[in-house]
PDB file of C-alpha atoms in Angstrom:
ATOM      1  CA  MET F  25     -71.353-123.322  11.981  1.00  0.00           C
ATOM      2  CA  ALA F  26     -72.275-124.904   8.624  1.00  0.00           C
ATOM      3  CA  SER F  27     -75.695-123.226   8.635  1.00  0.00           C
ATOM      4  CA  GLU F  28     -73.990-119.855   9.051  1.00  0.00           C
ATOM      5  CA  ILE F  29     -71.700-120.203   6.025  1.00  0.00           C
ATOM      6  CA  GLN F  30     -72.413-117.501   3.453  1.00  0.00           C
ATOM      7  CA  SER F  31     -71.556-119.168   0.146  1.00  0.00           C
ATOM      8  CA  ILE F  32     -71.572-117.401  -3.213  1.00  0.00           C
ATOM      9  CA  PRO F  33     -71.815-118.694  -6.818  1.00  0.00           C
ATOM     10  CA  THR F  34     -68.646-120.434  -7.977  1.00  0.00           C
ATOM     11  CA  ALA F  35     -68.098-118.023 -10.873  1.00  0.00           C
ATOM     12  CA  GLU F  36     -68.273-115.031  -8.553  1.00  0.00           C
ATOM     13  CA  GLY F  37     -65.839-116.668  -6.154  1.00  0.00           C
ATOM     14  CA  VAL F  38     -63.351-117.606  -8.887  1.00  0.00           C
ATOM     15  CA  VAL F  39     -63.259-114.018 -10.110  1.00  0.00           C
ATOM     16  CA  SER F  40     -62.885-112.742  -6.541  1.00  0.00           C
ATOM     17  CA  LEU F  41     -59.930-115.062  -5.884  1.00  0.00           C
ATOM     18  CA  LEU F  42     -58.100-114.567  -9.167  1.00  0.00           C
ATOM     19  CA  GLU F  43     -58.524-110.847  -9.843  1.00  0.00           C
ATOM     20  CA  GLU F  44     -55.715-109.657  -7.579  1.00  0.00           C
ATOM     21  CA  PRO F  45     -53.683-112.585  -6.257  1.00  0.00           C
ATOM     22  CA  ARG F  46     -50.320-112.383  -4.604  1.00  0.00           C
ATOM     23  CA  PHE F  47     -47.529-113.892  -6.724  1.00  0.00           C
ATOM     24  CA  GLU F  48     -44.681-115.676  -4.988  1.00  0.00           C
ATOM     25  CA  LEU F  49     -41.350-115.616  -6.816  1.00  0.00           C
ATOM     26  CA  MET F  50     -37.908-116.964  -6.018  1.00  0.00           C
ATOM     27  CA  PRO F  51     -35.021-114.448  -5.950  1.00  0.00           C
ATOM     28  CA  PHE F  52     -33.124-115.866  -8.907  1.00  0.00           C
ATOM     29  CA  GLU F  53     -31.761-113.967 -11.892  1.00  0.00           C
ATOM     30  CA  SER F  54     -34.868-115.016 -13.835  1.00  0.00           C
ATOM     31  CA  MET F  55     -36.931-112.749 -11.573  1.00  0.00           C
ATOM     32  CA  ASP F  56     -36.205-109.719 -13.683  1.00  0.00           C
ATOM     33  CA  GLU F  57     -37.824-111.359 -16.697  1.00  0.00           C
ATOM     34  CA  GLN F  58     -40.658-112.830 -14.602  1.00  0.00           C
ATOM     35  CA  LEU F  59     -41.662-109.415 -13.287  1.00  0.00           C
ATOM     36  CA  GLU F  60     -42.245-108.216 -16.841  1.00  0.00           C
ATOM     37  CA  TYR F  61     -45.185-110.621 -17.179  1.00  0.00           C
ATOM     38  CA  LEU F  62     -46.982-109.467 -14.017  1.00  0.00           C
ATOM     39  CA  PRO F  63     -49.675-106.760 -13.934  1.00  0.00           C
ATOM     40  CA  ASP F  64     -48.398-103.264 -13.132  1.00  0.00           C
ATOM     41  CA  GLY F  65     -48.169-102.769  -9.383  1.00  0.00           C
ATOM     42  CA  ALA F  66     -48.858-106.435  -8.619  1.00  0.00           C
ATOM     43  CA  GLU F  67     -48.291-107.779  -5.132  1.00  0.00           C
ATOM     44  CA  VAL F  68     -45.134-109.911  -5.176  1.00  0.00           C
ATOM     45  CA  ALA F  69     -43.882-112.158  -2.395  1.00  0.00           C
ATOM     46  CA  ILE F  70     -40.160-112.958  -2.585  1.00  0.00           C
ATOM     47  CA  THR F  71     -38.962-116.128  -0.885  1.00  0.00           C
ATOM     48  CA  THR F  72     -35.830-116.737   1.116  1.00  0.00           C
ATOM     49  CA  SER F  73     -33.574-119.017  -0.922  1.00  0.00           C
ATOM     50  CA  PRO F  74     -31.648-121.655   1.069  1.00  0.00           C
ATOM     51  CA  THR F  75     -28.758-121.298  -1.363  1.00  0.00           C
ATOM     52  CA  LEU F  76     -28.718-117.504  -1.750  1.00  0.00           C
ATOM     53  CA  GLY F  77     -29.731-116.520   1.793  1.00  0.00           C
ATOM     54  CA  LEU F  78     -31.626-113.439   2.887  1.00  0.00           C
ATOM     55  CA  GLU F  79     -29.507-110.882   1.063  1.00  0.00           C
ATOM     56  CA  ALA F  80     -30.886-111.931  -2.321  1.00  0.00           C
ATOM     57  CA  THR F  81     -34.434-111.515  -0.982  1.00  0.00           C
ATOM     58  CA  ILE F  82     -33.726-108.054   0.360  1.00  0.00           C
ATOM     59  CA  GLU F  83     -31.907-106.899  -2.786  1.00  0.00           C
ATOM     60  CA  TRP F  84     -34.733-108.069  -5.054  1.00  0.00           C
ATOM     61  CA  THR F  85     -37.247-106.445  -2.705  1.00  0.00           C
ATOM     62  CA  GLU F  86     -35.466-103.127  -3.107  1.00  0.00           C
ATOM     63  CA  ARG F  87     -35.257-103.491  -6.893  1.00  0.00           C
ATOM     64  CA  ALA F  88     -38.870-104.594  -7.374  1.00  0.00           C
ATOM     65  CA  SER F  89     -40.161-101.866  -5.048  1.00  0.00           C
ATOM     66  CA  GLU F  90     -38.353 -99.248  -7.135  1.00  0.00           C
ATOM     67  CA  ARG F  91     -40.223-100.585 -10.172  1.00  0.00           C
ATOM     68  CA  GLY F  92     -43.576-100.034  -8.481  1.00  0.00           C
ATOM     69  CA  TYR F  93     -44.452-103.523  -7.298  1.00  0.00           C
ATOM     70  CA  GLU F  94     -45.978-104.050  -3.875  1.00  0.00           C
ATOM     71  CA  VAL F  95     -43.393-106.379  -2.391  1.00  0.00           C
ATOM     72  CA  VAL F  96     -43.798-108.757   0.522  1.00  0.00           C
ATOM     73  CA  PRO F  97     -40.407-110.254   1.413  1.00  0.00           C
ATOM     74  CA  HIS F  98     -40.100-113.566   3.216  1.00  0.00           C
ATOM     75  CA  VAL F  99     -37.825-112.892   6.159  1.00  0.00           C
ATOM     76  CA  ALA F 100     -37.071-116.386   7.445  1.00  0.00           C
ATOM     77  CA  ALA F 101     -36.137-116.242  11.124  1.00  0.00           C
ATOM     78  CA  ARG F 102     -33.397-118.866  11.043  1.00  0.00           C
ATOM     79  CA  TYR F 103     -31.515-116.848   8.416  1.00  0.00           C
ATOM     80  CA  VAL F 104     -31.217-113.761  10.650  1.00  0.00           C
ATOM     81  CA  ARG F 105     -28.019-113.545  12.696  1.00  0.00           C
ATOM     82  CA  ASP F 106     -29.057-111.472  15.693  1.00  0.00           C
ATOM     83  CA  GLU F 107     -30.985-108.400  16.839  1.00  0.00           C
ATOM     84  CA  ALA F 108     -28.572-106.022  15.090  1.00  0.00           C
ATOM     85  CA  HIS F 109     -29.034-107.883  11.813  1.00  0.00           C
ATOM     86  CA  LEU F 110     -32.812-107.818  12.280  1.00  0.00           C
ATOM     87  CA  GLU F 111     -32.706-104.074  12.893  1.00  0.00           C
ATOM     88  CA  GLU F 112     -30.606-103.568   9.758  1.00  0.00           C
ATOM     89  CA  LEU F 113     -33.045-105.627   7.664  1.00  0.00           C
ATOM     90  CA  ALA F 114     -36.079-103.837   9.076  1.00  0.00           C
ATOM     91  CA  GLY F 115     -34.470-100.479   8.284  1.00  0.00           C
ATOM     92  CA  ARG F 116     -33.695-101.437   4.680  1.00  0.00           C
ATOM     93  CA  LEU F 117     -37.196-102.784   4.109  1.00  0.00           C
ATOM     94  CA  THR F 118     -38.779 -99.693   5.611  1.00  0.00           C
ATOM     95  CA  ASP F 119     -36.606 -97.467   3.399  1.00  0.00           C
ATOM     96  CA  ALA F 120     -37.775 -99.520   0.389  1.00  0.00           C
ATOM     97  CA  GLY F 121     -41.389 -98.751   1.279  1.00  0.00           C
ATOM     98  CA  VAL F 122     -42.267-102.257   2.454  1.00  0.00           C
ATOM     99  CA  THR F 123     -45.285-102.350   4.774  1.00  0.00           C
ATOM    100  CA  ASP F 124     -45.964-106.093   4.755  1.00  0.00           C
ATOM    101  CA  ILE F 125     -43.574-108.934   5.630  1.00  0.00           C
ATOM    102  CA  PHE F 126     -44.014-112.687   5.829  1.00  0.00           C
ATOM    103  CA  VAL F 127     -42.094-114.428   8.618  1.00  0.00           C
ATOM    104  CA  PRO F 128     -41.594-118.201   8.364  1.00  0.00           C
ATOM    105  CA  GLY F 129     -39.247-120.013  10.685  1.00  0.00           C
ATOM    106  CA  GLY F 130     -37.169-121.167   7.731  1.00  0.00           C
ATOM    107  CA  ASP F 131     -36.432-124.814   6.997  1.00  0.00           C
ATOM    108  CA  ARG F 132     -32.759-124.521   7.773  1.00  0.00           C
ATOM    109  CA  GLU F 133     -31.378-127.301   9.960  1.00  0.00           C
ATOM    110  CA  GLU F 134     -29.036-125.006  11.868  1.00  0.00           C
ATOM    111  CA  PRO F 135     -29.953-121.330  12.297  1.00  0.00           C
ATOM    112  CA  VAL F 136     -27.285-118.861  11.223  1.00  0.00           C
ATOM    113  CA  GLY F 137     -27.609-117.008  14.515  1.00  0.00           C
ATOM    114  CA  GLU F 138     -29.661-116.599  17.643  1.00  0.00           C
ATOM    115  CA  PHE F 139     -33.173-116.893  16.189  1.00  0.00           C
ATOM    116  CA  THR F 140     -34.465-120.450  16.111  1.00  0.00           C
ATOM    117  CA  SER F 141     -38.134-119.663  15.416  1.00  0.00           C
ATOM    118  CA  ALA F 142     -40.469-117.091  13.894  1.00  0.00           C
ATOM    119  CA  TYR F 143     -41.813-116.368  17.395  1.00  0.00           C
ATOM    120  CA  GLU F 144     -38.357-115.312  18.634  1.00  0.00           C
ATOM    121  CA  PHE F 145     -37.965-113.108  15.550  1.00  0.00           C
ATOM    122  CA  LEU F 146     -41.392-111.492  15.964  1.00  0.00           C
ATOM    123  CA  SER F 147     -41.094-110.854  19.691  1.00  0.00           C
ATOM    124  CA  THR F 148     -37.702-109.190  19.109  1.00  0.00           C
ATOM    125  CA  LEU F 149     -39.037-107.109  16.208  1.00  0.00           C
ATOM    126  CA  GLU F 150     -41.791-105.881  18.513  1.00  0.00           C
ATOM    127  CA  GLU F 151     -39.140-104.219  20.700  1.00  0.00           C
ATOM    128  CA  LEU F 152     -37.471-102.340  17.833  1.00  0.00           C
ATOM    129  CA  ASP F 153     -38.317 -98.932  16.406  1.00  0.00           C
ATOM    130  CA  TYR F 154     -39.592-100.457  13.159  1.00  0.00           C
ATOM    131  CA  ALA F 155     -43.139-101.678  12.615  1.00  0.00           C
ATOM    132  CA  PHE F 156     -44.933-103.162   9.622  1.00  0.00           C
ATOM    133  CA  GLU F 157     -48.650-102.743   8.950  1.00  0.00           C
ATOM    134  CA  GLU F 158     -49.045-106.388   7.945  1.00  0.00           C
ATOM    135  CA  VAL F 159     -47.191-109.438   9.221  1.00  0.00           C
ATOM    136  CA  GLY F 160     -47.884-112.915   7.859  1.00  0.00           C
ATOM    137  CA  ILE F 161     -47.133-116.225   9.551  1.00  0.00           C
ATOM    138  CA  THR F 162     -47.239-119.818   8.298  1.00  0.00           C
ATOM    139  CA  GLY F 163     -50.104-122.312   8.313  1.00  0.00           C
ATOM    140  CA  TYR F 164     -49.915-126.008   7.424  1.00  0.00           C
ATOM    141  CA  PRO F 165     -53.207-127.594   6.279  1.00  0.00           C
ATOM    142  CA  GLU F 166     -51.430-130.917   5.755  1.00  0.00           C
ATOM    143  CA  GLY F 167     -49.069-130.705   8.676  1.00  0.00           C
ATOM    144  CA  HIS F 168     -45.308-130.180   8.680  1.00  0.00           C
ATOM    145  CA  SER F 169     -42.623-132.574   7.514  1.00  0.00           C
ATOM    146  CA  PHE F 170     -40.917-132.736  10.931  1.00  0.00           C
ATOM    147  CA  LEU F 171     -43.117-130.806  13.416  1.00  0.00           C
ATOM    148  CA  ASP F 172     -46.194-132.518  14.875  1.00  0.00           C
ATOM    149  CA  ASP F 173     -49.634-130.909  14.978  1.00  0.00           C
ATOM    150  CA  GLN F 174     -49.441-130.046  18.680  1.00  0.00           C
ATOM    151  CA  VAL F 175     -46.172-128.172  18.209  1.00  0.00           C
ATOM    152  CA  LEU F 176     -47.628-126.321  15.211  1.00  0.00           C
ATOM    153  CA  ALA F 177     -50.743-125.333  17.196  1.00  0.00           C
ATOM    154  CA  GLU F 178     -48.679-124.063  20.131  1.00  0.00           C
ATOM    155  CA  SER F 179     -46.388-122.161  17.786  1.00  0.00           C
ATOM    156  CA  MET F 180     -49.311-120.461  16.043  1.00  0.00           C
ATOM    157  CA  ALA F 181     -50.820-119.464  19.393  1.00  0.00           C
ATOM    158  CA  LYS F 182     -47.539-117.808  20.415  1.00  0.00           C
ATOM    159  CA  LYS F 183     -47.118-115.967  17.096  1.00  0.00           C
ATOM    160  CA  GLU F 184     -50.718-114.855  16.636  1.00  0.00           C
ATOM    161  CA  PRO F 185     -50.449-111.672  18.781  1.00  0.00           C
ATOM    162  CA  TYR F 186     -47.692-110.376  16.469  1.00  0.00           C
ATOM    163  CA  ALA F 187     -49.373-111.344  13.179  1.00  0.00           C
ATOM    164  CA  THR F 188     -52.162-109.937  11.024  1.00  0.00           C
ATOM    165  CA  TYR F 189     -52.716-112.924   8.696  1.00  0.00           C
ATOM    166  CA  VAL F 190     -51.759-116.530   7.907  1.00  0.00           C
ATOM    167  CA  VAL F 191     -50.392-117.916   4.613  1.00  0.00           C
ATOM    168  CA  THR F 192     -51.002-121.616   4.029  1.00  0.00           C
ATOM    169  CA  GLN F 193     -48.440-124.065   2.744  1.00  0.00           C
ATOM    170  CA  LEU F 194     -48.836-125.595  -0.707  1.00  0.00           C
ATOM    171  CA  CYS F 195     -51.994-127.737  -0.858  1.00  0.00           C
ATOM    172  CA  TYR F 196     -54.101-129.084  -3.714  1.00  0.00           C
ATOM    173  CA  ASP F 197     -57.223-130.143  -1.863  1.00  0.00           C
ATOM    174  CA  PRO F 198     -59.840-127.434  -1.167  1.00  0.00           C
ATOM    175  CA  ASP F 199     -61.625-129.584   1.421  1.00  0.00           C
ATOM    176  CA  THR F 200     -58.400-130.067   3.393  1.00  0.00           C
ATOM    177  CA  ILE F 201     -57.811-126.313   3.378  1.00  0.00           C
ATOM    178  CA  LEU F 202     -61.346-125.486   4.513  1.00  0.00           C
ATOM    179  CA  GLU F 203     -61.246-128.150   7.244  1.00  0.00           C
ATOM    180  CA  TRP F 204     -57.927-126.782   8.475  1.00  0.00           C
ATOM    181  CA  ILE F 205     -59.324-123.243   8.640  1.00  0.00           C
ATOM    182  CA  ALA F 206     -62.271-124.597  10.651  1.00  0.00           C
ATOM    183  CA  GLU F 207     -59.789-126.283  13.011  1.00  0.00           C
ATOM    184  CA  ILE F 208     -57.860-123.104  13.729  1.00  0.00           C
ATOM    185  CA  ARG F 209     -61.139-121.206  14.200  1.00  0.00           C
ATOM    186  CA  GLU F 210     -62.042-123.836  16.827  1.00  0.00           C
ATOM    187  CA  ARG F 211     -58.760-122.944  18.530  1.00  0.00           C
ATOM    188  CA  SER F 212     -59.891-119.280  18.493  1.00  0.00           C
ATOM    189  CA  VAL F 213     -57.370-118.235  15.838  1.00  0.00           C
ATOM    190  CA  ASP F 214     -59.246-115.480  14.017  1.00  0.00           C
ATOM    191  CA  LEU F 215     -56.518-114.247  11.662  1.00  0.00           C
ATOM    192  CA  PRO F 216     -57.486-113.877   7.965  1.00  0.00           C
ATOM    193  CA  VAL F 217     -56.112-116.688   5.799  1.00  0.00           C
ATOM    194  CA  GLU F 218     -54.254-116.242   2.533  1.00  0.00           C
ATOM    195  CA  VAL F 219     -54.544-119.573   0.756  1.00  0.00           C
ATOM    196  CA  GLY F 220     -51.371-120.922  -0.831  1.00  0.00           C
ATOM    197  CA  VAL F 221     -52.137-122.160  -4.345  1.00  0.00           C
ATOM    198  CA  PRO F 222     -49.690-123.871  -6.730  1.00  0.00           C
ATOM    199  CA  GLY F 223     -49.274-122.099 -10.032  1.00  0.00           C
ATOM    200  CA  VAL F 224     -49.188-123.550 -13.536  1.00  0.00           C
ATOM    201  CA  MET F 225     -46.340-125.985 -13.938  1.00  0.00           C
ATOM    202  CA  LYS F 226     -45.206-129.232 -15.470  1.00  0.00           C
ATOM    203  CA  TYR F 227     -46.352-132.091 -13.246  1.00  0.00           C
ATOM    204  CA  GLN F 228     -42.931-133.646 -12.948  1.00  0.00           C
ATOM    205  CA  ARG F 229     -41.389-130.489 -11.499  1.00  0.00           C
ATOM    206  CA  LEU F 230     -44.422-129.798  -9.295  1.00  0.00           C
ATOM    207  CA  LEU F 231     -44.354-133.282  -7.790  1.00  0.00           C
ATOM    208  CA  THR F 232     -40.644-132.933  -7.045  1.00  0.00           C
ATOM    209  CA  ILE F 233     -41.189-129.623  -5.277  1.00  0.00           C
ATOM    210  CA  SER F 234     -44.238-130.966  -3.403  1.00  0.00           C
ATOM    211  CA  LYS F 235     -42.320-133.907  -1.983  1.00  0.00           C
ATOM    212  CA  LYS F 236     -39.540-131.595  -0.842  1.00  0.00           C
ATOM    213  CA  VAL F 237     -41.944-129.413   1.139  1.00  0.00           C
ATOM    214  CA  GLY F 238     -43.856-132.350   2.614  1.00  0.00           C
ATOM    215  CA  VAL F 239     -47.249-132.322   0.896  1.00  0.00           C
ATOM    216  CA  GLY F 240     -47.397-135.965  -0.069  1.00  0.00           C
ATOM    217  CA  ASP F 241     -51.021-136.324   1.044  1.00  0.00           C
ATOM    218  CA  SER F 242     -51.971-133.519  -1.267  1.00  0.00           C
ATOM    219  CA  VAL F 243     -50.203-135.160  -4.162  1.00  0.00           C
ATOM    220  CA  ARG F 244     -52.153-138.329  -3.413  1.00  0.00           C
ATOM    221  CA  PHE F 245     -55.309-136.185  -3.527  1.00  0.00           C
ATOM    222  CA  LEU F 246     -54.541-135.347  -7.147  1.00  0.00           C
ATOM    223  CA  GLN F 247     -54.603-139.051  -7.916  1.00  0.00           C
ATOM    224  CA  LYS F 248     -57.587-139.781  -5.643  1.00  0.00           C
ATOM    225  CA  THR F 249     -59.867-137.292  -7.363  1.00  0.00           C
ATOM    226  CA  SER F 250     -59.708-139.119 -10.670  1.00  0.00           C
ATOM    227  CA  GLY F 251     -58.157-142.476  -9.808  1.00  0.00           C
ATOM    228  CA  LEU F 252     -54.793-143.580 -11.109  1.00  0.00           C
ATOM    229  CA  LEU F 253     -55.961-144.006 -14.703  1.00  0.00           C
ATOM    230  CA  GLY F 254     -57.771-140.696 -14.628  1.00  0.00           C
ATOM    231  CA  PHE F 255     -54.685-139.086 -13.155  1.00  0.00           C
ATOM    232  CA  VAL F 256     -52.576-140.468 -16.001  1.00  0.00           C
ATOM    233  CA  ARG F 257     -55.185-139.384 -18.577  1.00  0.00           C
ATOM    234  CA  HIS F 258     -55.200-135.921 -17.025  1.00  0.00           C
ATOM    235  CA  LEU F 259     -51.420-135.825 -17.251  1.00  0.00           C
ATOM    236  CA  VAL F 260     -51.564-136.745 -20.915  1.00  0.00           C
ATOM    237  CA  GLY F 261     -54.587-134.563 -21.684  1.00  0.00           C
ATOM    238  CA  SER F 262     -53.029-131.571 -20.023  1.00  0.00           C
ATOM    239  CA  ARG F 263     -49.743-132.262 -21.789  1.00  0.00           C
ATOM    240  CA  GLY F 264     -48.229-132.875 -18.389  1.00  0.00           C
ATOM    241  CA  THR F 265     -49.076-129.464 -16.974  1.00  0.00           C
ATOM    242  CA  TYR F 266     -50.882-128.786 -13.677  1.00  0.00           C
ATOM    243  CA  VAL F 267     -53.380-125.926 -13.494  1.00  0.00           C
ATOM    244  CA  PRO F 268     -55.027-124.964 -10.190  1.00  0.00           C
ATOM    245  CA  GLU F 269     -58.549-124.519 -11.568  1.00  0.00           C
ATOM    246  CA  PRO F 270     -60.194-127.396  -9.599  1.00  0.00           C
ATOM    247  CA  LEU F 271     -58.627-126.054  -6.411  1.00  0.00           C
ATOM    248  CA  ILE F 272     -59.814-122.509  -7.089  1.00  0.00           C
ATOM    249  CA  GLU F 273     -63.310-123.767  -7.956  1.00  0.00           C
ATOM    250  CA  GLY F 274     -63.453-125.731  -4.701  1.00  0.00           C
ATOM    251  CA  LEU F 275     -62.561-122.660  -2.655  1.00  0.00           C
ATOM    252  CA  ALA F 276     -64.654-120.214  -4.673  1.00  0.00           C
ATOM    253  CA  PRO F 277     -68.041-120.619  -2.898  1.00  0.00           C
ATOM    254  CA  TYR F 278     -66.362-119.616   0.388  1.00  0.00           C
ATOM    255  CA  ALA F 279     -64.206-116.799  -0.974  1.00  0.00           C
ATOM    256  CA  THR F 280     -66.107-114.043   0.812  1.00  0.00           C
ATOM    257  CA  ASP F 281     -67.495-115.950   3.781  1.00  0.00           C
ATOM    258  CA  PRO F 282     -66.613-114.147   7.042  1.00  0.00           C
ATOM    259  CA  TYR F 283     -66.136-117.383   9.004  1.00  0.00           C
ATOM    260  CA  TYR F 284     -63.359-118.641   6.714  1.00  0.00           C
ATOM    261  CA  ASP F 285     -62.153-115.058   6.186  1.00  0.00           C
ATOM    262  CA  VAL F 286     -60.097-115.852   3.095  1.00  0.00           C
ATOM    263  CA  ARG F 287     -57.843-112.850   2.542  1.00  0.00           C
ATOM    264  CA  GLY F 288     -56.962-113.933  -0.989  1.00  0.00           C
ATOM    265  CA  VAL F 289     -54.818-116.465  -2.790  1.00  0.00           C
ATOM    266  CA  HIS F 290     -51.056-116.629  -2.643  1.00  0.00           C
ATOM    267  CA  ILE F 291     -49.903-118.254  -5.881  1.00  0.00           C
ATOM    268  CA  TYR F 292     -46.646-120.182  -5.722  1.00  0.00           C
ATOM    269  CA  ALA F 293     -45.554-119.182  -9.221  1.00  0.00           C
ATOM    270  CA  PHE F 294     -42.172-120.987  -9.105  1.00  0.00           C
ATOM    271  CA  ASN F 295     -40.871-118.398 -11.584  1.00  0.00           C
ATOM    272  CA  GLN F 296     -43.193-119.712 -14.302  1.00  0.00           C
ATOM    273  CA  VAL F 297     -45.192-116.482 -14.647  1.00  0.00           C
ATOM    274  CA  PRO F 298     -45.906-116.447 -18.419  1.00  0.00           C
ATOM    275  CA  ASP F 299     -47.845-119.739 -18.282  1.00  0.00           C
ATOM    276  CA  LEU F 300     -49.543-118.724 -15.018  1.00  0.00           C
ATOM    277  CA  GLU F 301     -50.685-115.357 -16.334  1.00  0.00           C
ATOM    278  CA  SER F 302     -51.923-116.881 -19.579  1.00  0.00           C
ATOM    279  CA  TRP F 303     -54.046-119.366 -17.597  1.00  0.00           C
ATOM    280  CA  ARG F 304     -55.285-116.731 -15.120  1.00  0.00           C
ATOM    281  CA  SER F 305     -56.343-114.354 -17.891  1.00  0.00           C
ATOM    282  CA  GLU F 306     -58.145-117.087 -19.812  1.00  0.00           C
ATOM    283  CA  THR F 307     -59.892-118.370 -16.662  1.00  0.00           C
ATOM    284  CA  LEU F 308     -61.065-114.922 -15.608  1.00  0.00           C
ATOM    285  CA  GLY F 309     -62.408-114.369 -19.116  1.00  0.00           C
ATOM    286  CA  ARG F 310     -64.523-117.517 -18.907  1.00  0.00           C
ATOM    287  CA  TYR F 311     -65.935-116.808 -15.445  1.00  0.00           C
ATOM    288  CA  ARG F 312     -66.749-113.126 -15.786  1.00  0.00           C
TER     289      ARG F 312
END
């Protein structure tokens, strides 16, 4: 396989990955202000908030779509009550012009209704009169906080027929991401992969979020790459702010390789768009 990889210069790959990323935002009141900092017509993924539920996601999807953004709502399966609720949601999203949805299971201990998994959601959606051109499902390069690798592999195999792409969980290590893509290719999963990339953020907040979503190994990677002292120096030198440039540079040579089939990057912006867009603009300027 390695001899067949079609790598490109890093600069070319960085530009390819950063020119038109997908921005993930949380459906809080700050979203209105955050949208103002995005490029016109940008692709915006809106998460499902455990505290606000699905309604906030759907309402912001409708509002952002009206403003001309290409919106990809997260419709977490465990937040959907039943088939009637699913049909209602699908109808509202279709009316809003949505053609692409992302369907995670949803890290909710008890589902609000009859759907316990993304597979159950997707197989039910298949029977309805609504269809979406693109359907994303989850991928976990560093595993899941409470599901083992075998369960994750079986789940992906069941969902793959209903999906058109995979979005990876937050990860900081390009080698881990590439190895994980190679693993799913070995399992004959050929879906394009949208790589989840953390945005620009204060380290303290990023580490807190990372631990909550179960990416401890990735956090350790940040320290491993430069050693503990280097990590501390980087914290100080960066004024305590993480930027994803090393991650993007590590992925860049493989950005257009057909084996990895990287669809693009999905930036977890954490509603910190001004800093993210400032970094992205400056980085693109240096690499072009």
